[in-house]
Amino acid sequence: MWRATALTLFPEMFPGPLGESLAGKALKQGVWSLKAVDIRAFATDRHGTVDDAPFGGGAGMVMKPDVLSAAITEASEPGMPKILLSPRGAPFSQARGRELAQGPGVLLVCGRFEGVDERVIEAHALEEISVGDFVLSGGEIAAMVVMDCCVRLLPGVMGEPASASEESFEDGLLEYPHYTRPAAWSGPDGTERHVPEVLISGHHGRVAEWRMKQREEITRRRRPDLWARRRAASGNEEK
Ligand code: SAH
């Protein structure tokens, strides 16, 4: 069973959205497990202090190394990747999600306040992961992002095993547009919009070709960074 452990000051936030839909069903079925460890339970004073003012001054509070470290030590398991959610971390990706999904699980440390004492990161060799170039108020939602990405990649979680491989980012391209019935639909502006002809042609080869063209066009327009990387990669293959 794939095991997720979240270290957090707000254990009641879990499973939250991960208790619903695909991830929730898989959780109930025992495809994966989720444990939320309350960092505050490791506080050593009677007030349950978990943070303190930063050395060197400045705004905000910092999570205390002793308390957080005790929580990490208690929750750690040999061979389990230890991750700190952090805006400073390596950008999370589908590729990293896939790697993590293939392992035993993940231990996710959720920061709060200004962040955590640097020495904890060093001492526990935490891998820092960011979910994007913006700042959240805590690591919990970021941890759920990582868990959700991994869980839907676990065997048996998604309806159709093939549906993951054609998705955005799996091969460096964004997804093609989707359509379903009715074939002609009038939107709020009264304009009748039709499904692209090729999709109702029943011609699998042409459908595949059209979809690939769409993926390339959408990626080129919306994500020049992905497009450039893909072009560079295929260039290298040719050499
Ligand atoms: N002072 C920090 C921001 C702290 S936000 C800075 O300037 O970088 C509080 C906590 O929210 C962080 O410790 C981290 O655990 C989480 N967090 C905020 N933004 C995040 C992001 N983009 N990715 C992952 N975790 C994030």
mmCIF file of C-alpha atoms and ligand atoms in Angstrom:
data_model
loop_
_atom_site.group_PDB
_atom_site.id
_atom_site.type_symbol
_atom_site.label_atom_id
_atom_site.label_comp_id
_atom_site.label_asym_id
_atom_site.label_seq_id
_atom_site.Cartn_x
_atom_site.Cartn_y
_atom_site.Cartn_z
ATOM 1 C CA MET A 1 0.000 0.000 0.000
ATOM 2 C CA TRP A 2 1.305 3.456 -0.950
ATOM 3 C CA ARG A 3 1.633 5.492 2.250
ATOM 4 C CA ALA A 4 1.345 9.248 2.640
ATOM 5 C CA THR A 5 2.216 10.968 5.927
ATOM 6 C CA ALA A 6 1.617 14.676 6.407
ATOM 7 C CA LEU A 7 3.338 16.520 9.258
ATOM 8 C CA THR A 8 1.166 19.505 10.008
ATOM 9 C CA LEU A 9 -0.101 21.918 12.634
ATOM 10 C CA PHE A 10 -3.593 21.333 11.209
ATOM 11 C CA PRO A 11 -4.140 17.550 11.020
ATOM 12 C CA GLU A 12 -7.918 18.061 10.747
ATOM 13 C CA MET A 13 -7.376 19.490 7.254
ATOM 14 C CA PHE A 14 -6.721 15.923 6.029
ATOM 15 C CA PRO A 15 -7.932 14.050 4.060
ATOM 16 C CA GLY A 16 -10.067 17.050 3.053
ATOM 17 C CA PRO A 17 -10.579 16.991 -0.708
ATOM 18 C CA LEU A 18 -8.587 13.752 -0.937
ATOM 19 C CA GLY A 19 -11.444 11.962 0.841
ATOM 20 C CA GLU A 20 -13.672 12.473 -2.218
ATOM 21 C CA SER A 21 -13.888 11.105 -5.746
ATOM 22 C CA LEU A 22 -11.075 8.944 -7.158
ATOM 23 C CA ALA A 23 -8.556 9.552 -4.385
ATOM 24 C CA GLY A 24 -11.213 9.107 -1.698
ATOM 25 C CA LYS A 25 -12.456 5.844 -3.130
ATOM 26 C CA ALA A 26 -8.892 4.529 -3.393
ATOM 27 C CA LEU A 27 -8.286 5.587 0.211
ATOM 28 C CA LYS A 28 -11.348 3.655 1.404
ATOM 29 C CA GLN A 29 -10.315 0.652 -0.674
ATOM 30 C CA GLY A 30 -6.856 0.651 0.901
ATOM 31 C CA VAL A 31 -4.944 1.411 -2.315
ATOM 32 C CA TRP A 32 -3.181 4.087 -0.313
ATOM 33 C CA SER A 33 -3.153 5.257 3.286
ATOM 34 C CA LEU A 34 -2.975 8.714 4.784
ATOM 35 C CA LYS A 35 -1.690 9.675 8.213
ATOM 36 C CA ALA A 36 -1.723 13.248 9.502
ATOM 37 C CA VAL A 37 0.788 13.780 12.301
ATOM 38 C CA ASP A 38 0.188 16.746 14.593
ATOM 39 C CA ILE A 39 3.488 18.616 14.963
ATOM 40 C CA ARG A 40 2.153 20.354 18.067
ATOM 41 C CA ALA A 41 2.033 17.019 19.891
ATOM 42 C CA PHE A 42 5.855 17.193 19.949
ATOM 43 C CA ALA A 43 6.029 20.560 21.723
ATOM 44 C CA THR A 44 7.945 20.384 24.981
ATOM 45 C CA ASP A 45 6.345 23.190 27.015
ATOM 46 C CA ARG A 46 2.869 23.278 28.468
ATOM 47 C CA HIS A 47 1.755 26.002 26.035
ATOM 48 C CA GLY A 48 2.473 23.743 23.065
ATOM 49 C CA THR A 49 4.885 26.245 21.508
ATOM 50 C CA VAL A 50 5.887 25.331 17.940
ATOM 51 C CA ASP A 51 7.347 28.609 16.646
ATOM 52 C CA ASP A 52 9.645 31.413 17.721
ATOM 53 C CA ALA A 53 10.945 34.773 16.493
ATOM 54 C CA PRO A 54 13.630 34.716 13.777
ATOM 55 C CA PHE A 55 17.276 35.239 14.699
ATOM 56 C CA GLY A 56 18.451 38.404 12.958
ATOM 57 C CA GLY A 57 15.035 39.985 13.245
ATOM 58 C CA GLY A 58 12.345 40.446 10.651
ATOM 59 C CA ALA A 59 8.678 39.756 10.289
ATOM 60 C CA GLY A 60 6.868 36.579 11.233
ATOM 61 C CA MET A 61 7.729 33.465 13.152
ATOM 62 C CA VAL A 62 9.820 30.391 12.393
ATOM 63 C CA MET A 63 8.951 26.774 13.180
ATOM 64 C CA LYS A 64 11.208 25.583 15.999
ATOM 65 C CA PRO A 65 13.846 23.007 15.020
ATOM 66 C CA ASP A 66 13.539 20.829 18.137
ATOM 67 C CA VAL A 67 9.770 20.328 17.901
ATOM 68 C CA LEU A 68 9.635 19.797 14.137
ATOM 69 C CA SER A 69 12.657 17.488 14.180
ATOM 70 C CA ALA A 70 11.107 15.270 16.861
ATOM 71 C CA ALA A 71 7.964 14.963 14.728
ATOM 72 C CA ILE A 72 9.984 14.067 11.616
ATOM 73 C CA THR A 73 12.072 11.488 13.490
ATOM 74 C CA GLU A 74 8.945 9.846 14.888
ATOM 75 C CA ALA A 75 7.173 9.738 11.486
ATOM 76 C CA SER A 76 10.197 8.723 9.371
ATOM 77 C CA GLU A 77 10.498 5.279 7.857
ATOM 78 C CA PRO A 78 13.579 3.834 6.142
ATOM 79 C CA GLY A 79 13.386 4.302 2.372
ATOM 80 C CA MET A 80 10.555 6.817 2.550
ATOM 81 C CA PRO A 81 11.286 10.127 0.725
ATOM 82 C CA LYS A 82 11.121 13.128 3.070
ATOM 83 C CA ILE A 83 9.789 16.272 1.443
ATOM 84 C CA LEU A 84 9.353 19.817 2.682
ATOM 85 C CA LEU A 85 6.769 21.871 0.821
ATOM 86 C CA SER A 86 8.441 25.191 0.129
ATOM 87 C CA PRO A 87 8.159 27.996 -2.446
ATOM 88 C CA ARG A 88 11.955 27.766 -2.667
ATOM 89 C CA GLY A 89 11.919 24.111 -3.680
ATOM 90 C CA ALA A 90 12.324 22.400 -7.033
ATOM 91 C CA PRO A 91 9.159 22.856 -9.110
ATOM 92 C CA PHE A 92 6.894 19.823 -8.701
ATOM 93 C CA SER A 93 6.259 17.940 -11.936
ATOM 94 C CA GLN A 94 4.392 15.025 -13.427
ATOM 95 C CA ALA A 95 7.753 13.244 -13.734
ATOM 96 C CA ARG A 96 8.527 13.617 -10.013
ATOM 97 C CA GLY A 97 4.964 12.580 -9.165
ATOM 98 C CA ARG A 98 5.403 9.424 -11.208
ATOM 99 C CA GLU A 99 8.681 8.594 -9.443
ATOM 100 C CA LEU A 100 7.095 9.102 -6.033
ATOM 101 C CA ALA A 101 4.046 7.024 -7.003
ATOM 102 C CA GLN A 102 6.372 4.139 -7.874
ATOM 103 C CA GLY A 103 8.012 4.246 -4.438
ATOM 104 C CA PRO A 104 6.701 3.222 -1.005
ATOM 105 C CA GLY A 105 4.991 6.562 -0.382
ATOM 106 C CA VAL A 106 5.962 9.967 0.868
ATOM 107 C CA LEU A 107 6.454 11.970 4.050
ATOM 108 C CA LEU A 108 5.386 15.579 3.567
ATOM 109 C CA VAL A 109 6.338 18.352 5.973
ATOM 110 C CA CYS A 110 3.890 21.258 5.830
ATOM 111 C CA GLY A 111 5.402 24.613 6.773
ATOM 112 C CA ARG A 112 3.503 27.483 8.380
ATOM 113 C CA PHE A 113 4.406 31.053 9.371
ATOM 114 C CA GLU A 114 7.597 32.244 7.602
ATOM 115 C CA GLY A 115 8.824 28.684 7.262
ATOM 116 C CA VAL A 116 11.039 26.246 9.139
ATOM 117 C CA ASP A 117 14.458 26.511 10.817
ATOM 118 C CA GLU A 118 17.069 25.797 8.121
ATOM 119 C CA ARG A 119 18.924 23.292 10.310
ATOM 120 C CA VAL A 120 15.982 20.884 10.236
ATOM 121 C CA ILE A 121 16.140 20.798 6.436
ATOM 122 C CA GLU A 122 19.851 20.001 6.632
ATOM 123 C CA ALA A 123 19.699 17.497 9.481
ATOM 124 C CA HIS A 124 16.907 15.422 7.937
ATOM 125 C CA ALA A 125 18.093 15.994 4.338
ATOM 126 C CA LEU A 126 14.612 17.171 3.352
ATOM 127 C CA GLU A 127 13.912 17.501 -0.363
ATOM 128 C CA GLU A 128 12.266 20.889 -0.946
ATOM 129 C CA ILE A 129 9.405 20.895 -3.431
ATOM 130 C CA SER A 130 7.369 23.860 -4.671
ATOM 131 C CA VAL A 131 3.964 23.644 -6.323
ATOM 132 C CA GLY A 132 4.428 26.920 -8.195
ATOM 133 C CA ASP A 133 5.836 30.423 -8.203
ATOM 134 C CA PHE A 134 3.412 31.911 -5.695
ATOM 135 C CA VAL A 135 3.151 31.919 -1.906
ATOM 136 C CA LEU A 136 0.532 29.930 0.019
ATOM 137 C CA SER A 137 -0.210 30.451 3.698
ATOM 138 C CA GLY A 138 0.825 26.905 4.561
ATOM 139 C CA GLY A 139 2.151 23.676 3.120
ATOM 140 C CA GLU A 140 -1.042 21.624 3.598
ATOM 141 C CA ILE A 141 -2.702 22.433 0.277
ATOM 142 C CA ALA A 142 0.654 21.976 -1.473
ATOM 143 C CA ALA A 143 1.024 18.559 0.212
ATOM 144 C CA MET A 144 -2.448 17.631 -1.036
ATOM 145 C CA VAL A 145 -1.419 18.652 -4.541
ATOM 146 C CA VAL A 146 1.549 16.267 -4.405
ATOM 147 C CA MET A 147 -0.543 13.446 -2.913
ATOM 148 C CA ASP A 148 -3.341 13.861 -5.438
ATOM 149 C CA CYS A 149 -0.932 13.772 -8.368
ATOM 150 C CA CYS A 150 0.720 10.591 -7.036
ATOM 151 C CA VAL A 151 -2.461 8.777 -6.001
ATOM 152 C CA ARG A 152 -4.155 9.027 -9.389
ATOM 153 C CA LEU A 153 -1.065 7.344 -10.869
ATOM 154 C CA LEU A 154 -1.294 4.310 -8.555
ATOM 155 C CA PRO A 155 -2.390 1.092 -10.276
ATOM 156 C CA GLY A 156 -6.156 0.666 -10.205
ATOM 157 C CA VAL A 157 -7.055 4.234 -9.211
ATOM 158 C CA MET A 158 -7.983 5.596 -12.602
ATOM 159 C CA GLY A 159 -10.696 3.916 -14.637
ATOM 160 C CA GLU A 160 -8.682 3.384 -17.763
ATOM 161 C CA PRO A 161 -4.945 2.694 -17.454
ATOM 162 C CA ALA A 162 -4.277 4.203 -20.901
ATOM 163 C CA SER A 163 -5.798 7.545 -20.008
ATOM 164 C CA ALA A 164 -2.760 8.745 -18.051
ATOM 165 C CA SER A 165 -0.254 8.374 -20.873
ATOM 166 C CA GLU A 166 -1.927 10.837 -23.270
ATOM 167 C CA GLU A 167 -2.312 13.539 -20.671
ATOM 168 C CA SER A 168 -0.672 16.912 -20.388
ATOM 169 C CA PHE A 169 3.031 16.780 -19.444
ATOM 170 C CA GLU A 170 3.397 13.008 -19.811
ATOM 171 C CA ASP A 171 5.300 13.478 -23.065
ATOM 172 C CA GLY A 172 6.046 17.193 -22.873
ATOM 173 C CA LEU A 173 2.871 18.238 -24.691
ATOM 174 C CA LEU A 174 -0.383 19.685 -23.387
ATOM 175 C CA GLU A 175 -3.629 17.855 -23.939
ATOM 176 C CA TYR A 176 -5.854 18.055 -27.017
ATOM 177 C CA PRO A 177 -9.380 19.553 -26.708
ATOM 178 C CA HIS A 178 -12.232 17.274 -25.607
ATOM 179 C CA TYR A 179 -15.811 17.114 -26.891
ATOM 180 C CA THR A 180 -18.872 15.100 -25.931
ATOM 181 C CA ARG A 181 -22.547 14.977 -26.979
ATOM 182 C CA PRO A 182 -24.464 16.852 -28.306
ATOM 183 C CA ALA A 183 -22.559 17.223 -31.592
ATOM 184 C CA ALA A 184 -24.182 20.640 -32.159
ATOM 185 C CA TRP A 185 -24.611 22.918 -29.142
ATOM 186 C CA SER A 186 -25.849 26.487 -28.762
ATOM 187 C CA GLY A 187 -24.045 28.433 -26.077
ATOM 188 C CA PRO A 188 -25.229 31.493 -24.124
ATOM 189 C CA ASP A 189 -24.563 33.750 -27.130
ATOM 190 C CA GLY A 190 -26.950 31.696 -29.295
ATOM 191 C CA THR A 191 -24.197 30.610 -31.660
ATOM 192 C CA GLU A 192 -24.369 26.978 -32.661
ATOM 193 C CA ARG A 193 -21.010 25.325 -32.139
ATOM 194 C CA HIS A 194 -20.102 22.050 -33.806
ATOM 195 C CA VAL A 195 -17.734 19.273 -32.869
ATOM 196 C CA PRO A 196 -14.773 19.101 -35.281
ATOM 197 C CA GLU A 197 -15.819 16.911 -38.216
ATOM 198 C CA VAL A 198 -12.848 14.576 -37.958
ATOM 199 C CA LEU A 199 -13.942 13.377 -34.502
ATOM 200 C CA ILE A 200 -17.198 11.963 -35.863
ATOM 201 C CA SER A 201 -15.554 10.493 -38.954
ATOM 202 C CA GLY A 202 -14.878 7.177 -37.217
ATOM 203 C CA HIS A 203 -11.409 7.258 -38.781
ATOM 204 C CA HIS A 204 -9.006 6.428 -35.937
ATOM 205 C CA GLY A 205 -5.872 7.350 -37.841
ATOM 206 C CA ARG A 206 -7.160 10.794 -38.749
ATOM 207 C CA VAL A 207 -8.461 11.382 -35.227
ATOM 208 C CA ALA A 208 -5.033 10.532 -33.777
ATOM 209 C CA GLU A 209 -3.326 12.804 -36.295
ATOM 210 C CA TRP A 210 -5.727 15.694 -35.584
ATOM 211 C CA ARG A 211 -5.250 15.313 -31.833
ATOM 212 C CA MET A 212 -1.467 15.319 -32.121
ATOM 213 C CA LYS A 213 -1.587 18.472 -34.283
ATOM 214 C CA GLN A 214 -3.824 20.146 -31.692
ATOM 215 C CA ARG A 215 -1.487 19.188 -28.875
ATOM 216 C CA GLU A 216 1.501 20.621 -30.719
ATOM 217 C CA GLU A 217 -0.301 23.826 -31.646
ATOM 218 C CA ILE A 218 -1.661 24.419 -28.122
ATOM 219 C CA THR A 219 1.734 23.702 -26.545
ATOM 220 C CA ARG A 220 3.575 25.974 -28.990
ATOM 221 C CA ARG A 221 1.159 28.858 -28.340
ATOM 222 C CA ARG A 222 0.614 28.528 -24.599
ATOM 223 C CA ARG A 223 3.861 27.072 -23.332
ATOM 224 C CA PRO A 224 6.818 28.128 -25.453
ATOM 225 C CA ASP A 225 9.069 26.784 -22.669
ATOM 226 C CA LEU A 226 7.709 23.226 -23.037
ATOM 227 C CA TRP A 227 7.748 23.531 -26.796
ATOM 228 C CA ALA A 228 11.397 24.605 -26.890
ATOM 229 C CA ARG A 229 12.384 21.733 -24.602
ATOM 230 C CA ARG A 230 10.557 19.239 -26.793
ATOM 231 C CA ARG A 231 12.168 20.566 -29.952
ATOM 232 C CA ALA A 232 15.598 20.412 -28.312
ATOM 233 C CA ALA A 233 14.971 16.828 -27.169
ATOM 234 C CA SER A 234 13.892 15.617 -30.611
ATOM 235 C CA GLY A 235 16.859 17.454 -32.151
ATOM 236 C CA ASN A 236 19.202 15.512 -29.893
ATOM 237 C CA GLU A 237 17.565 12.238 -30.859
ATOM 238 C CA GLU A 238 18.283 12.867 -34.502
ATOM 239 C CA LYS A 239 21.983 13.420 -33.922
HETATM 240 N N1 SAH B 1 8.519 33.085 3.879
HETATM 241 C C1 SAH B 1 8.363 32.103 2.870
HETATM 242 C C2 SAH B 1 6.902 31.791 2.629
HETATM 243 C C3 SAH B 1 6.264 31.040 3.764
HETATM 244 S S1 SAH B 1 4.666 30.471 3.367
HETATM 245 C C4 SAH B 1 9.020 32.608 1.588
HETATM 246 O O1 SAH B 1 9.084 33.801 1.383
HETATM 247 O O2 SAH B 1 9.426 31.783 0.769
HETATM 248 C C5 SAH B 1 4.371 29.268 4.623
HETATM 249 C C6 SAH B 1 4.518 27.817 4.207
HETATM 250 O O3 SAH B 1 3.625 27.547 3.156
HETATM 251 C C7 SAH B 1 5.880 27.404 3.701
HETATM 252 O O4 SAH B 1 6.745 27.063 4.744
HETATM 253 C C8 SAH B 1 5.552 26.207 2.811
HETATM 254 O O5 SAH B 1 5.474 25.022 3.576
HETATM 255 C C9 SAH B 1 4.161 26.545 2.295
HETATM 256 N N2 SAH B 1 4.172 27.069 0.923
HETATM 257 C C10 SAH B 1 3.903 28.355 0.548
HETATM 258 N N3 SAH B 1 3.999 28.501 -0.784
HETATM 259 C C11 SAH B 1 4.309 27.292 -1.291
HETATM 260 C C12 SAH B 1 4.568 26.802 -2.605
HETATM 261 N N4 SAH B 1 4.485 27.588 -3.682
HETATM 262 N N5 SAH B 1 4.884 25.501 -2.748
HETATM 263 C C13 SAH B 1 4.971 24.684 -1.678
HETATM 264 N N6 SAH B 1 4.759 25.092 -0.408
HETATM 265 C C14 SAH B 1 4.439 26.374 -0.195
#
